[in-house]
XYZ file of C-alpha atoms in Angstrom:
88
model
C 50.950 83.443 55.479
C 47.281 82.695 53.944
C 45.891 80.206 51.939
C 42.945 79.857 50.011
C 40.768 76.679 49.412
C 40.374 75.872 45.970
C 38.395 73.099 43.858
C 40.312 70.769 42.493
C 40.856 71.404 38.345
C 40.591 75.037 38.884
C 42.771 77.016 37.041
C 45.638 78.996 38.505
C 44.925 83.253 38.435
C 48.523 83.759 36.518
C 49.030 85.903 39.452
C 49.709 85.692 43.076
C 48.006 88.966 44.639
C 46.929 87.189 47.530
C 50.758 86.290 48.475
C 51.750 89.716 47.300
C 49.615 91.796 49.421
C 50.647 89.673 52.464
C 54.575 90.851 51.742
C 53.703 94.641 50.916
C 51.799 94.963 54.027
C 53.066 93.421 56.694
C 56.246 93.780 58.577
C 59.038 90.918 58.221
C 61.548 89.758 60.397
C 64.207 87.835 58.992
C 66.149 86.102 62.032
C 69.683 85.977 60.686
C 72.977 85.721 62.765
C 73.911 85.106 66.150
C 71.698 84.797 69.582
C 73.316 86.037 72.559
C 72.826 85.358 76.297
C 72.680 88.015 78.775
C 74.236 87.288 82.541
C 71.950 87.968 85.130
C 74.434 86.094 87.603
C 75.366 89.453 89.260
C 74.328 92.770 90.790
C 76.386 94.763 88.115
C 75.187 93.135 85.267
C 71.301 93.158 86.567
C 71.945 97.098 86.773
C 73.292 97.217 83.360
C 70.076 95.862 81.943
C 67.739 97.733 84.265
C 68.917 100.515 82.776
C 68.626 99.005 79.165
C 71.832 99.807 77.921
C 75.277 97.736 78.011
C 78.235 100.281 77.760
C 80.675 99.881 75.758
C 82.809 99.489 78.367
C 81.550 97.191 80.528
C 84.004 94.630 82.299
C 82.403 91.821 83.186
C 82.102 91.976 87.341
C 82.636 88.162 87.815
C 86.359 88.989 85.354
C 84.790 86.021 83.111
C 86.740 85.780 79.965
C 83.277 84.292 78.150
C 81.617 86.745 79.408
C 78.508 87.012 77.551
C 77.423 90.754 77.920
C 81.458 91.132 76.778
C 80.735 88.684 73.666
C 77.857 91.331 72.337
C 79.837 93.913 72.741
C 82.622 92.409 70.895
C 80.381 92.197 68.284
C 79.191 95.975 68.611
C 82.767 97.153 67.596
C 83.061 99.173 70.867
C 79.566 100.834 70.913
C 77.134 100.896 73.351
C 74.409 98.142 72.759
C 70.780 99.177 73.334
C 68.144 96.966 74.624
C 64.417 96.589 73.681
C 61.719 93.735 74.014
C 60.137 92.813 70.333
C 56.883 92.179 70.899
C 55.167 89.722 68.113
């Protein structure tokens, strides 16, 4: 977000272009929803991730029932789950 300095007394524009132009052109993220962890405890999982990608059906190598690779995929409705880094 901007803002502008302004004198004190000095009358509003009626509009906010300034505010508007920030929201037309610029990318926003709205962080809604649940964070997940992802194990790194084991060799299995570590290759899982090195290869970006968490399989739909992955077991969890350490037979965790809170597994937490196994709670994103829960969530995925039995699809694969790609990784990525966000950068920003």
């Amino acid at each position: 977000m901007m803002g502008r300095f302004v004198e004190p007394g000095e009358p509003d524009e009626g509009t906010n272009d300034d505010l508007y132009e920030y929201l037309v052109n610029h990318e926003l993220w709205l962080e809604d929803g649940r964070r997940y962890h992802i194990c790194t405890a084991h060799e299995g999982a570590r290759k899982v991730l090195a290869r970006g990608r968490i399989p739909g059906a992955f077991r969890c190598p350490r037979g965790e029932r809170a597994c937490p690779m196994r709670a994103i995929l829960d969530a995925a409705g039995g699809r694969d789950v790609r990784l990525a880094v966000l950068h920003g």
